Amino acid sequence: MTVEPGVRTREEATREDSDARVIDRSRDEPEQFAVLFDRHADAVHRYAARRLGTEAAEDLMAETFTTAFRLRHRYDRERSDARPWLFGIATNLIGRHKRGEARRFKVLSLLPVPVEPDEAVDDRAVARAGAHGVRRELAAALAGLSGRHRDVVLLIAWAGLDYEETAQALGIPVGTVRSRLHRARSTLREALGGSDPTAFREARP
């Protein structure tokens, strides 16, 4: 196919379009939703794996996008980036496994050797805390958080969302995000002897 200079092909336009435009287009062309999957599936999978383990991550990632596809007609077109929406869906699904997640962190805290970073905590968090074996300690501290406080901490630390995006993901005010994060960090600092392993990823105001 010959393309005139300066004219984008459909494939190029799809790559360059915002998530909102891709979702909007998928309302009439469902196959376009695959673009959103290609862009964000890996990130959602990593987030799920850190929270629930690699075995559960694949199913949860698939369910996240299945749910998103079903709800795509409700997507707010004013939001160009779909990550908060997708991570919000994933977090709601993880909510069904909160007891299992807490048990998992408790088990990780008892392991005699450091857990691999992609399954437990980010290496930057370990370095920030400045202590050997902090992965086990952090796992124990995360297990002690309530589900709603853990959601805020991990959406910021592991999903890489800022305050505003975390508020969008959870459907709560930004002030509530700040309040929950403050309380969660206070709990983690106390559990870790003053270190704040979540500070490596400061959320943008």
mmCIF file of C-alpha atoms in Angstrom:
data_model
loop_
_atom_site.group_PDB
_atom_site.id
_atom_site.type_symbol
_atom_site.label_atom_id
_atom_site.label_comp_id
_atom_site.label_asym_id
_atom_site.label_seq_id
_atom_site.Cartn_x
_atom_site.Cartn_y
_atom_site.Cartn_z
ATOM 1 C CA MET A 1 0.000 0.000 0.000
ATOM 2 C CA THR A 2 1.339 3.423 -0.966
ATOM 3 C CA VAL A 3 1.012 6.137 1.654
ATOM 4 C CA GLU A 4 1.367 9.795 0.764
ATOM 5 C CA PRO A 5 4.091 11.709 2.647
ATOM 6 C CA GLY A 6 2.834 13.159 5.908
ATOM 7 C CA VAL A 7 -0.194 10.840 6.024
ATOM 8 C CA ARG A 8 -0.247 8.361 8.908
ATOM 9 C CA THR A 9 -1.230 4.772 8.277
ATOM 10 C CA ARG A 10 -3.980 3.322 10.462
ATOM 11 C CA GLU A 11 -1.382 1.300 12.376
ATOM 12 C CA GLU A 12 0.671 4.432 13.067
ATOM 13 C CA ALA A 13 -2.405 6.349 14.142
ATOM 14 C CA THR A 14 -3.362 3.551 16.505
ATOM 15 C CA ARG A 15 0.084 3.521 18.101
ATOM 16 C CA GLU A 16 0.036 7.273 18.593
ATOM 17 C CA ASP A 17 -3.565 7.643 19.773
ATOM 18 C CA SER A 18 -4.313 8.113 23.449
ATOM 19 C CA ASP A 19 -5.843 5.279 25.418
ATOM 20 C CA ALA A 20 -9.123 7.193 25.467
ATOM 21 C CA ARG A 21 -9.246 7.342 21.674
ATOM 22 C CA VAL A 22 -8.413 3.655 21.388
ATOM 23 C CA ILE A 23 -11.209 2.764 23.817
ATOM 24 C CA ASP A 24 -13.606 5.089 22.034
ATOM 25 C CA ARG A 25 -12.792 3.477 18.693
ATOM 26 C CA SER A 26 -13.226 -0.001 20.208
ATOM 27 C CA ARG A 27 -16.891 0.728 20.886
ATOM 28 C CA ASP A 28 -17.596 0.269 17.183
ATOM 29 C CA GLU A 29 -14.501 -1.778 16.365
ATOM 30 C CA PRO A 30 -14.052 -4.221 19.283
ATOM 31 C CA GLU A 31 -10.790 -5.573 17.874
ATOM 32 C CA GLN A 32 -9.185 -2.192 18.582
ATOM 33 C CA PHE A 33 -9.281 -2.992 22.291
ATOM 34 C CA ALA A 34 -6.309 -5.279 21.693
ATOM 35 C CA VAL A 35 -4.182 -2.121 21.411
ATOM 36 C CA LEU A 36 -4.960 -1.299 25.048
ATOM 37 C CA PHE A 37 -4.037 -4.843 26.049
ATOM 38 C CA ASP A 38 -0.723 -4.626 24.210
ATOM 39 C CA ARG A 39 0.101 -1.338 25.921
ATOM 40 C CA HIS A 40 -0.726 -2.211 29.514
ATOM 41 C CA ALA A 41 -1.054 -5.977 30.025
ATOM 42 C CA ASP A 42 2.545 -6.446 31.180
ATOM 43 C CA ALA A 43 2.278 -3.685 33.794
ATOM 44 C CA VAL A 44 -1.000 -5.061 35.142
ATOM 45 C CA HIS A 45 0.507 -8.550 35.269
ATOM 46 C CA ARG A 46 3.557 -7.347 37.215
ATOM 47 C CA TYR A 47 1.342 -5.518 39.693
ATOM 48 C CA ALA A 48 -0.855 -8.585 40.192
ATOM 49 C CA ALA A 49 2.155 -10.883 40.551
ATOM 50 C CA ARG A 50 3.692 -8.722 43.273
ATOM 51 C CA ARG A 51 0.451 -8.683 45.197
ATOM 52 C CA LEU A 52 -0.865 -12.220 44.712
ATOM 53 C CA GLY A 53 2.012 -14.236 43.265
ATOM 54 C CA THR A 54 2.819 -15.335 39.740
ATOM 55 C CA GLU A 55 0.313 -18.206 39.670
ATOM 56 C CA ALA A 56 -2.685 -15.936 40.232
ATOM 57 C CA ALA A 57 -1.364 -13.032 38.147
ATOM 58 C CA GLU A 58 -2.194 -14.420 34.718
ATOM 59 C CA ASP A 59 -5.840 -15.061 35.561
ATOM 60 C CA LEU A 60 -6.227 -11.717 37.306
ATOM 61 C CA MET A 61 -4.659 -9.840 34.419
ATOM 62 C CA ALA A 62 -6.991 -11.579 31.969
ATOM 63 C CA GLU A 63 -10.016 -10.852 34.145
ATOM 64 C CA THR A 64 -8.969 -7.201 34.411
ATOM 65 C CA PHE A 65 -9.032 -6.744 30.650
ATOM 66 C CA THR A 66 -12.178 -8.820 30.221
ATOM 67 C CA THR A 67 -13.907 -6.559 32.727
ATOM 68 C CA ALA A 68 -12.472 -3.441 31.104
ATOM 69 C CA PHE A 69 -13.702 -4.568 27.687
ATOM 70 C CA ARG A 70 -17.187 -5.156 29.070
ATOM 71 C CA LEU A 71 -17.217 -1.710 30.681
ATOM 72 C CA ARG A 72 -15.516 0.197 27.871
ATOM 73 C CA HIS A 73 -18.715 2.058 26.951
ATOM 74 C CA ARG A 74 -18.628 3.713 30.374
ATOM 75 C CA TYR A 75 -15.052 4.924 30.085
ATOM 76 C CA ASP A 76 -14.566 8.661 30.667
ATOM 77 C CA ARG A 77 -13.230 9.994 27.379
ATOM 78 C CA GLU A 78 -11.726 12.971 29.169
ATOM 79 C CA ARG A 79 -9.118 10.688 30.731
ATOM 80 C CA SER A 80 -6.485 10.086 28.064
ATOM 81 C CA ASP A 81 -4.488 7.576 30.139
ATOM 82 C CA ALA A 82 -6.336 4.352 30.988
ATOM 83 C CA ARG A 83 -3.798 3.097 33.527
ATOM 84 C CA PRO A 84 -5.667 4.357 36.624
ATOM 85 C CA TRP A 85 -8.859 2.758 35.308
ATOM 86 C CA LEU A 86 -7.154 -0.566 34.611
ATOM 87 C CA PHE A 87 -5.262 -0.642 37.902
ATOM 88 C CA GLY A 88 -8.472 0.267 39.672
ATOM 89 C CA ILE A 89 -10.218 -2.733 38.123
ATOM 90 C CA ALA A 90 -7.262 -4.954 39.017
ATOM 91 C CA THR A 91 -7.243 -3.661 42.596
ATOM 92 C CA ASN A 92 -10.967 -4.313 42.962
ATOM 93 C CA LEU A 93 -10.415 -7.868 41.762
ATOM 94 C CA ILE A 94 -7.484 -8.268 44.149
ATOM 95 C CA GLY A 95 -9.887 -7.161 46.886
ATOM 96 C CA ARG A 96 -11.563 -10.538 46.580
ATOM 97 C CA HIS A 97 -8.280 -12.075 47.672
ATOM 98 C CA LYS A 98 -7.298 -9.725 50.500
ATOM 99 C CA ARG A 99 -7.046 -12.504 53.061
ATOM 100 C CA GLY A 100 -4.976 -14.563 50.673
ATOM 101 C CA GLU A 101 -2.736 -11.600 49.938
ATOM 102 C CA ALA A 102 -2.164 -10.939 53.646
ATOM 103 C CA ARG A 103 -1.360 -14.626 54.189
ATOM 104 C CA ARG A 104 1.073 -14.509 51.268
ATOM 105 C CA PHE A 105 2.956 -11.567 52.745
ATOM 106 C CA LYS A 106 3.090 -13.359 56.095
ATOM 107 C CA VAL A 107 4.582 -16.425 54.425
ATOM 108 C CA LEU A 108 7.136 -14.265 52.584
ATOM 109 C CA SER A 109 8.119 -12.697 55.891
ATOM 110 C CA LEU A 110 9.041 -16.140 57.228
ATOM 111 C CA LEU A 111 11.184 -17.296 54.321
ATOM 112 C CA PRO A 112 14.817 -17.891 55.326
ATOM 113 C CA VAL A 113 16.208 -16.324 52.130
ATOM 114 C CA PRO A 114 15.412 -13.039 50.378
ATOM 115 C CA VAL A 115 12.446 -13.252 48.033
ATOM 116 C CA GLU A 116 12.938 -12.400 44.384
ATOM 117 C CA PRO A 117 12.185 -8.689 43.871
ATOM 118 C CA ASP A 118 9.547 -9.245 41.179
ATOM 119 C CA GLU A 119 7.560 -11.313 43.663
ATOM 120 C CA ALA A 120 8.000 -9.266 46.792
ATOM 121 C CA VAL A 121 9.306 -5.696 46.903
ATOM 122 C CA ASP A 122 11.098 -3.475 44.459
ATOM 123 C CA ASP A 123 14.902 -3.447 44.833
ATOM 124 C CA ARG A 124 14.841 0.325 45.093
ATOM 125 C CA ALA A 125 12.657 -0.007 48.171
ATOM 126 C CA VAL A 126 15.175 -2.390 49.695
ATOM 127 C CA ALA A 127 18.021 0.007 48.989
ATOM 128 C CA ARG A 128 16.069 2.925 50.390
ATOM 129 C CA ALA A 129 15.394 1.085 53.627
ATOM 130 C CA GLY A 130 19.099 0.354 53.891
ATOM 131 C CA ALA A 131 18.947 -2.973 55.674
ATOM 132 C CA HIS A 132 19.677 -6.576 54.687
ATOM 133 C CA GLY A 133 16.649 -8.787 54.841
ATOM 134 C CA VAL A 134 14.237 -5.868 54.674
ATOM 135 C CA ARG A 135 12.219 -7.750 52.084
ATOM 136 C CA ARG A 136 11.072 -10.142 54.763
ATOM 137 C CA GLU A 137 10.412 -7.294 57.177
ATOM 138 C CA LEU A 138 8.519 -5.305 54.589
ATOM 139 C CA ALA A 139 6.404 -8.327 53.676
ATOM 140 C CA ALA A 140 5.451 -8.671 57.338
ATOM 141 C CA ALA A 141 4.667 -4.959 57.560
ATOM 142 C CA LEU A 142 2.474 -5.072 54.442
ATOM 143 C CA ALA A 143 0.608 -8.043 55.857
ATOM 144 C CA GLY A 144 -0.261 -5.910 58.864
ATOM 145 C CA LEU A 145 -1.862 -3.117 56.835
ATOM 146 C CA SER A 146 -5.600 -2.995 56.247
ATOM 147 C CA GLY A 147 -6.672 -3.699 52.683
ATOM 148 C CA ARG A 148 -7.581 -0.098 51.890
ATOM 149 C CA HIS A 149 -4.246 1.230 53.166
ATOM 150 C CA ARG A 150 -2.320 -1.478 51.342
ATOM 151 C CA ASP A 151 -4.143 -0.607 48.108
ATOM 152 C CA VAL A 152 -3.026 3.023 48.275
ATOM 153 C CA VAL A 153 0.591 2.193 49.135
ATOM 154 C CA LEU A 154 0.980 -0.411 46.403
ATOM 155 C CA LEU A 155 -0.795 1.528 43.665
ATOM 156 C CA ILE A 156 1.749 4.285 44.254
ATOM 157 C CA ALA A 157 4.815 2.139 44.954
ATOM 158 C CA TRP A 158 4.239 -0.738 42.530
ATOM 159 C CA ALA A 159 1.794 0.509 39.893
ATOM 160 C CA GLY A 160 3.587 3.871 39.706
ATOM 161 C CA LEU A 161 0.452 6.005 39.969
ATOM 162 C CA ASP A 162 0.473 9.489 41.455
ATOM 163 C CA TYR A 163 -2.012 10.804 44.039
ATOM 164 C CA GLU A 164 -4.546 11.945 41.441
ATOM 165 C CA GLU A 165 -4.325 8.694 39.487
ATOM 166 C CA THR A 166 -4.616 6.627 42.655
ATOM 167 C CA ALA A 167 -7.728 8.580 43.585
ATOM 168 C CA GLN A 168 -9.172 7.839 40.138
ATOM 169 C CA ALA A 169 -8.303 4.154 40.422
ATOM 170 C CA LEU A 170 -9.987 3.752 43.797
ATOM 171 C CA GLY A 171 -12.822 6.209 43.272
ATOM 172 C CA ILE A 172 -11.915 8.252 46.348
ATOM 173 C CA PRO A 173 -10.895 11.898 46.905
ATOM 174 C CA VAL A 174 -7.228 12.863 46.616
ATOM 175 C CA GLY A 175 -7.334 13.964 50.254
ATOM 176 C CA THR A 176 -8.320 10.437 51.262
ATOM 177 C CA VAL A 177 -5.382 9.056 49.283
ATOM 178 C CA ARG A 178 -3.015 11.376 51.121
ATOM 179 C CA SER A 179 -4.533 10.473 54.495
ATOM 180 C CA ARG A 180 -4.372 6.728 53.903
ATOM 181 C CA LEU A 181 -0.849 6.924 52.529
ATOM 182 C CA HIS A 182 0.296 8.940 55.533
ATOM 183 C CA ARG A 183 -1.158 6.407 57.948
ATOM 184 C CA ALA A 184 0.184 3.458 55.995
ATOM 185 C CA ARG A 185 3.683 4.921 55.848
ATOM 186 C CA SER A 186 3.602 5.630 59.564
ATOM 187 C CA THR A 187 2.702 1.991 60.198
ATOM 188 C CA LEU A 188 5.436 0.759 57.853
ATOM 189 C CA ARG A 189 8.058 3.049 59.382
ATOM 190 C CA GLU A 190 7.234 1.767 62.838
ATOM 191 C CA ALA A 191 7.381 -1.845 61.675
ATOM 192 C CA LEU A 192 10.700 -1.258 59.905
ATOM 193 C CA GLY A 193 12.417 0.658 62.675
ATOM 194 C CA GLY A 194 12.096 4.091 61.105
ATOM 195 C CA SER A 195 12.738 3.231 57.450
ATOM 196 C CA ASP A 196 10.142 4.189 54.861
ATOM 197 C CA PRO A 197 10.405 1.737 51.933
ATOM 198 C CA THR A 198 7.652 3.475 49.998
ATOM 199 C CA ALA A 199 9.421 6.826 49.834
ATOM 200 C CA PHE A 200 11.444 5.816 46.766
ATOM 201 C CA ARG A 201 8.368 6.497 44.641
ATOM 202 C CA GLU A 202 7.048 9.820 45.840
ATOM 203 C CA ALA A 203 3.648 10.517 44.349
ATOM 204 C CA ARG A 204 3.304 13.763 42.484
ATOM 205 C CA PRO A 205 0.996 16.286 44.196
#
